[in-house]
Amino acid sequence: MNVKELARTCGFSAAAGNASLQRPVTSVYCCDLLSFAMGRAPEDSAWITVMGNINSVAVASLADVACIVLSDGVQPDEAMLTKAQQQDIAVLLSDRPAFETGLAIHEAIRA
Amino acid sequence: MTLNFVVPGDDFTRAGEASGAVKQKMKQLGFPSDVIRKVSIALYEGEINMVIHAGGGQVDVEISQDAIDLVLTDHGPGIADIEQAMQDGFSTAPDHVRDLGFGAGMGLPNMKKYSDEFHLESEVGVGTTVRMRIYNH
Ligand SMILES: Nc1ncnc2c1ncn2[C@@H]1O[C@H](COP(=O)(O)OP(=O)(O)OP(=O)(O)O)[C@@H](O)[C@H]1O
Ligand SMILES: [Mg+2]
């Protein structure tokens, strides 16, 4: 399943991403501490966080995750969106809390 | 190939420029993705530490076929107790930085974990130098 299909299946909206929306998603990872995420988020995972700032984009890019999913209705700030668009990092938005967001992704990629 | 970067202090919008540029260059040169990932993570953590804890610094990167050498130099406050700083979870990051998601105290442990050779030298009041080597297998 790719990022775009994941967004559609789970009812997330896409705030950023072009070619990155076609990337495959193979797992899901959740953490708000950036050094944790950086060291532990698997490649090609959907990374759930409430950190809607520019540093999340840097971490997503370096850890090579498939997409960032901002949970709990968090909105990305302007700088984050600009950077995500520049670096083509997909950013999805979920109104649901982190756990439920992760569960929905887990079910979608297992289906 | 040598690449040099100046890391500005307290500017989170620019932190990650060096690691981003090195990642890009290594991709062009055809390095394997796991080697690129190790270099990128080790370097980004180092950059961020210089931004948060040292008021900026300098990054020197030497890329060769066999290995990538990273040297991060700053003239910040230095680290009094290196053993303590290297422990998982130890952090002196201020609240405004924690609000951005930093301060897990995992940066130095990540740098050590993702590099094949890791040396940290620091003197209080003088500054800190981190040297890392990552082999291209
Ligand atoms: N370049 C540096 N100059 C001065 N002190 C440093 C430097 N790098 C690290 N330190 C000290 O070592 C501590 C641990 O660093 P580490 O990178 O592991 O964690 P952190 O930066 O606090 O949080 P995280 O990296 O998880 O966001 C820091 O909190 C700081 O006290
Ligand atoms: Mg750190």
Tab-separated table of N, CA and C in Angstrom, chain B residues 39-127:
chain	number	residue	atom	x	y	z
B	39	VAL	N	25.289	7.634	8.153
B	39	VAL	CA	25.993	8.924	8.076
B	39	VAL	C	25.023	10.068	8.365
B	40	SER	N	23.840	10.013	7.747
B	40	SER	CA	22.854	11.096	7.886
B	40	SER	C	22.429	11.270	9.342
B	41	ILE	N	22.130	10.164	10.000
B	41	ILE	CA	21.651	10.228	11.377
B	41	ILE	C	22.749	10.725	12.313
B	42	ALA	N	23.945	10.146	12.178
B	42	ALA	CA	25.060	10.550	13.038
B	42	ALA	C	25.355	12.039	12.868
B	43	LEU	N	25.333	12.494	11.633
B	43	LEU	CA	25.670	13.891	11.366
B	43	LEU	C	24.569	14.848	11.839
B	44	TYR	N	23.331	14.479	11.620
B	44	TYR	CA	22.221	15.359	12.043
B	44	TYR	C	22.219	15.532	13.561
B	45	GLU	N	22.400	14.453	14.282
B	45	GLU	CA	22.448	14.559	15.750
B	45	GLU	C	23.576	15.488	16.190
B	46	GLY	N	24.707	15.377	15.504
B	46	GLY	CA	25.847	16.236	15.829
B	46	GLY	C	25.561	17.700	15.526
B	47	GLU	N	24.941	17.928	14.382
B	47	GLU	CA	24.581	19.304	14.004
B	47	GLU	C	23.635	19.921	15.028
B	48	ILE	N	22.601	19.152	15.376
B	48	ILE	CA	21.595	19.654	16.302
B	48	ILE	C	22.234	19.947	17.662
B	49	ASN	N	23.125	19.088	18.096
B	49	ASN	CA	23.809	19.342	19.371
B	49	ASN	C	24.588	20.643	19.330
B	50	MET	N	25.242	20.915	18.227
B	50	MET	CA	25.993	22.173	18.125
B	50	MET	C	25.048	23.372	18.150
B	51	VAL	N	23.882	23.220	17.516
B	51	VAL	CA	22.896	24.310	17.511
B	51	VAL	C	22.360	24.544	18.927
B	52	ILE	N	21.960	23.462	19.591
B	52	ILE	CA	21.300	23.596	20.893
B	52	ILE	C	22.284	23.897	22.022
B	53	HIS	N	23.393	23.171	22.033
B	53	HIS	CA	24.254	23.195	23.222
B	53	HIS	C	25.515	24.042	23.065
B	54	ALA	N	25.876	24.418	21.841
B	54	ALA	CA	27.195	25.035	21.658
B	54	ALA	C	27.185	26.341	20.875
B	55	GLY	N	25.992	26.829	20.511
B	55	GLY	CA	25.942	28.091	19.761
B	55	GLY	C	26.521	27.976	18.355
B	56	GLY	N	26.451	26.783	17.783
B	56	GLY	CA	26.930	26.584	16.413
B	56	GLY	C	28.310	25.961	16.373
B	57	GLY	N	28.797	25.738	15.152
B	57	GLY	CA	30.109	25.109	14.998
B	57	GLY	C	30.411	24.813	13.550
B	58	GLN	N	31.278	23.853	13.361
B	58	GLN	CA	31.746	23.563	12.018
B	58	GLN	C	31.721	22.066	11.750
B	59	VAL	N	31.388	21.704	10.512
B	59	VAL	CA	31.343	20.296	10.118
B	59	VAL	C	32.293	20.074	8.949
B	60	ASP	N	33.188	19.109	9.085
B	60	ASP	CA	34.081	18.738	7.992
B	60	ASP	C	33.857	17.277	7.642
B	61	VAL	N	33.589	17.037	6.383
B	61	VAL	CA	33.250	15.691	5.924
B	61	VAL	C	34.248	15.257	4.853
B	62	GLU	N	34.759	14.055	5.012
B	62	GLU	CA	35.663	13.502	4.008
B	62	GLU	C	35.014	12.207	3.486
B	63	ILE	N	34.665	12.230	2.217
B	63	ILE	CA	34.013	11.051	1.634
B	63	ILE	C	35.003	10.321	0.745
B	64	SER	N	35.263	9.056	1.051
B	64	SER	CA	36.071	8.251	0.141
B	64	SER	C	35.330	6.945	-0.120
B	65	GLN	N	35.847	6.151	-1.014
B	65	GLN	CA	35.182	4.910	-1.389
B	65	GLN	C	35.021	3.973	-0.188
B	66	ASP	N	36.019	3.972	0.703
B	66	ASP	CA	36.039	3.010	1.813
B	66	ASP	C	35.304	3.476	3.050
B	67	ALA	N	35.331	4.780	3.313
B	67	ALA	CA	34.776	5.271	4.573
B	67	ALA	C	34.400	6.740	4.479
B	68	ILE	N	33.513	7.144	5.381
B	68	ILE	CA	33.130	8.553	5.487
B	68	ILE	C	33.581	9.040	6.854
B	69	ASP	N	34.363	10.112	6.871
B	69	ASP	CA	34.840	10.696	8.123
B	69	ASP	C	34.102	11.992	8.397
B	70	LEU	N	33.573	12.101	9.610
B	70	LEU	CA	32.840	13.298	10.016
B	70	LEU	C	33.564	13.924	11.203
B	71	VAL	N	33.872	15.210	11.111
B	71	VAL	CA	34.479	15.911	12.239
B	71	VAL	C	33.622	17.127	12.557
B	72	LEU	N	33.106	17.177	13.797
B	72	LEU	CA	32.269	18.294	14.223
B	72	LEU	C	32.993	19.053	15.324
B	73	THR	N	33.240	20.319	15.071
B	73	THR	CA	34.016	21.122	16.009
B	73	THR	C	33.204	22.322	16.469
B	74	ASP	N	33.165	22.548	17.764
B	74	ASP	CA	32.525	23.772	18.247
B	74	ASP	C	33.349	24.413	19.357
B	75	HIS	N	33.047	25.678	19.608
B	75	HIS	CA	33.724	26.407	20.673
B	75	HIS	C	32.709	26.810	21.730
B	76	GLY	N	31.813	25.857	22.029
B	76	GLY	CA	30.777	26.075	23.033
B	76	GLY	C	31.306	25.832	24.434
B	77	PRO	N	30.398	25.587	25.372
B	77	PRO	CA	30.778	25.461	26.788
B	77	PRO	C	31.552	24.184	27.128
B	78	GLY	N	31.544	23.212	26.218
B	78	GLY	CA	32.210	21.941	26.520
B	78	GLY	C	31.345	21.051	27.399
B	79	ILE	N	31.785	19.821	27.592
B	79	ILE	CA	31.035	18.837	28.385
B	79	ILE	C	31.884	18.425	29.578
B	80	ALA	N	31.370	18.669	30.780
B	80	ALA	CA	32.155	18.391	31.989
B	80	ALA	C	32.301	16.883	32.221
B	81	ASP	N	31.189	16.155	32.099
B	81	ASP	CA	31.201	14.726	32.389
B	81	ASP	C	30.751	13.957	31.138
B	82	ILE	N	31.722	13.521	30.374
B	82	ILE	CA	31.416	12.892	29.083
B	82	ILE	C	30.664	11.563	29.264
B	83	GLU	N	31.066	10.806	30.279
B	83	GLU	CA	30.421	9.518	30.521
B	83	GLU	C	28.913	9.696	30.777
B	84	GLN	N	28.604	10.714	31.576
B	84	GLN	CA	27.203	11.023	31.876
B	84	GLN	C	26.470	11.475	30.605
B	85	ALA	N	27.112	12.340	29.825
B	85	ALA	CA	26.493	12.854	28.594
B	85	ALA	C	26.199	11.732	27.608
B	86	MET	N	27.011	10.682	27.625
B	86	MET	CA	26.837	9.562	26.688
B	86	MET	C	25.711	8.613	27.086
B	87	GLN	N	25.207	8.743	28.322
B	87	GLN	CA	24.166	7.822	28.777
B	87	GLN	C	22.832	8.077	28.082
B	88	ASP	N	22.135	6.993	27.761
B	88	ASP	CA	20.781	7.104	27.211
B	88	ASP	C	19.942	7.940	28.163
B	89	GLY	N	19.294	8.966	27.650
B	89	GLY	CA	18.337	9.720	28.452
B	89	GLY	C	18.903	10.906	29.197
B	90	PHE	N	20.237	11.072	29.216
B	90	PHE	CA	20.762	12.256	29.906
B	90	PHE	C	20.686	13.467	28.988
B	91	SER	N	20.062	14.542	29.487
B	91	SER	CA	19.920	15.745	28.677
B	91	SER	C	19.860	16.988	29.539
B	92	THR	N	20.494	18.055	29.068
B	92	THR	CA	20.365	19.350	29.733
B	92	THR	C	19.587	20.321	28.841
B	93	ALA	N	18.900	19.774	27.822
B	93	ALA	CA	18.182	20.638	26.876
B	93	ALA	C	17.135	21.485	27.596
B	94	PRO	N	17.096	22.786	27.299
B	94	PRO	CA	16.110	23.669	27.931
B	94	PRO	C	14.684	23.421	27.415
B	95	ASP	N	13.697	23.881	28.161
B	95	ASP	CA	12.295	23.621	27.844
B	95	ASP	C	11.883	24.037	26.437
B	96	HIS	N	12.351	25.197	25.978
B	96	HIS	CA	11.891	25.666	24.656
B	96	HIS	C	12.368	24.726	23.550
B	97	VAL	N	13.446	24.011	23.823
B	97	VAL	CA	13.971	23.049	22.862
B	97	VAL	C	13.223	21.717	22.978
B	98	ARG	N	12.864	21.379	24.209
B	98	ARG	CA	12.073	20.148	24.434
B	98	ARG	C	10.708	20.258	23.764
B	99	ASP	N	10.157	21.459	23.766
B	99	ASP	CA	8.857	21.662	23.120
B	99	ASP	C	8.910	21.338	21.629
B	100	LEU	N	10.108	21.394	21.043
B	100	LEU	CA	10.261	21.088	19.616
B	100	LEU	C	10.514	19.599	19.381
B	101	GLY	N	10.637	18.829	20.466
B	101	GLY	CA	10.832	17.391	20.307
B	101	GLY	C	12.258	16.929	20.584
B	102	PHE	N	13.137	17.885	20.952
B	102	PHE	CA	14.498	17.497	21.302
B	102	PHE	C	14.580	17.237	22.804
B	103	GLY	N	15.741	16.715	23.228
B	103	GLY	CA	15.958	16.546	24.660
B	103	GLY	C	15.670	15.160	25.187
B	104	ALA	N	15.617	14.173	24.290
B	104	ALA	CA	15.436	12.789	24.743
B	104	ALA	C	16.726	12.259	25.369
B	105	GLY	N	17.804	12.953	25.117
B	105	GLY	CA	19.092	12.458	25.600
B	105	GLY	C	19.548	11.235	24.825
B	106	MET	N	19.176	11.188	23.558
B	106	MET	CA	19.520	10.044	22.712
B	106	MET	C	20.443	10.427	21.562
B	107	GLY	N	20.814	11.690	21.484
B	107	GLY	CA	21.627	12.147	20.352
B	107	GLY	C	23.014	11.536	20.337
B	108	LEU	N	23.742	11.697	21.430
B	108	LEU	CA	25.097	11.119	21.495
B	108	LEU	C	25.055	9.585	21.408
B	109	PRO	N	24.131	8.921	22.135
B	109	PRO	CA	24.029	7.461	21.957
B	109	PRO	C	23.743	7.052	20.507
B	110	ASN	N	22.903	7.811	19.814
B	110	ASN	CA	22.641	7.515	18.399
B	110	ASN	C	23.914	7.665	17.563
B	111	MET	N	24.671	8.733	17.849
B	111	MET	CA	25.894	8.975	17.078
B	111	MET	C	26.867	7.810	17.260
B	112	LYS	N	26.957	7.347	18.484
B	112	LYS	CA	27.845	6.218	18.771
B	112	LYS	C	27.348	4.935	18.106
B	113	LYS	N	26.041	4.750	18.184
B	113	LYS	CA	25.438	3.539	17.622
B	113	LYS	C	25.590	3.469	16.099
B	114	TYR	N	25.416	4.612	15.446
B	114	TYR	CA	25.406	4.602	13.983
B	114	TYR	C	26.773	4.802	13.346
B	115	SER	N	27.794	5.108	14.151
B	115	SER	CA	29.127	5.226	13.563
B	115	SER	C	29.938	3.985	13.919
B	116	ASP	N	30.933	3.690	13.105
B	116	ASP	CA	31.782	2.523	13.375
B	116	ASP	C	32.927	2.910	14.308
B	117	GLU	N	33.369	4.156	14.213
B	117	GLU	CA	34.351	4.669	15.173
B	117	GLU	C	33.836	5.999	15.685
B	118	PHE	N	33.955	6.200	16.989
B	118	PHE	CA	33.393	7.402	17.610
B	118	PHE	C	34.361	7.932	18.660
B	119	HIS	N	34.755	9.180	18.526
B	119	HIS	CA	35.639	9.799	19.529
B	119	HIS	C	35.082	11.158	19.906
B	120	LEU	N	34.934	11.379	21.206
B	120	LEU	CA	34.445	12.671	21.677
B	120	LEU	C	35.507	13.286	22.583
B	121	GLU	N	35.949	14.492	22.220
B	121	GLU	CA	36.888	15.216	23.081
B	121	GLU	C	36.220	16.515	23.473
B	122	SER	N	36.341	16.871	24.741
B	122	SER	CA	35.700	18.103	25.163
B	122	SER	C	36.443	18.714	26.338
B	123	GLU	N	36.505	20.022	26.328
B	123	GLU	CA	37.119	20.724	27.457
B	123	GLU	C	36.196	21.864	27.856
B	124	VAL	N	35.879	21.908	29.142
B	124	VAL	CA	34.958	22.933	29.629
B	124	VAL	C	35.536	24.324	29.359
B	125	GLY	N	34.710	25.180	28.761
B	125	GLY	CA	35.128	26.546	28.460
B	125	GLY	C	35.890	26.676	27.145
B	126	VAL	N	36.215	25.555	26.517
B	126	VAL	CA	36.992	25.590	25.274
B	126	VAL	C	36.167	25.088	24.090
B	127	GLY	N	35.527	23.938	24.267
B	127	GLY	CA	34.688	23.426	23.183
B	127	GLY	C	34.726	21.914	23.075
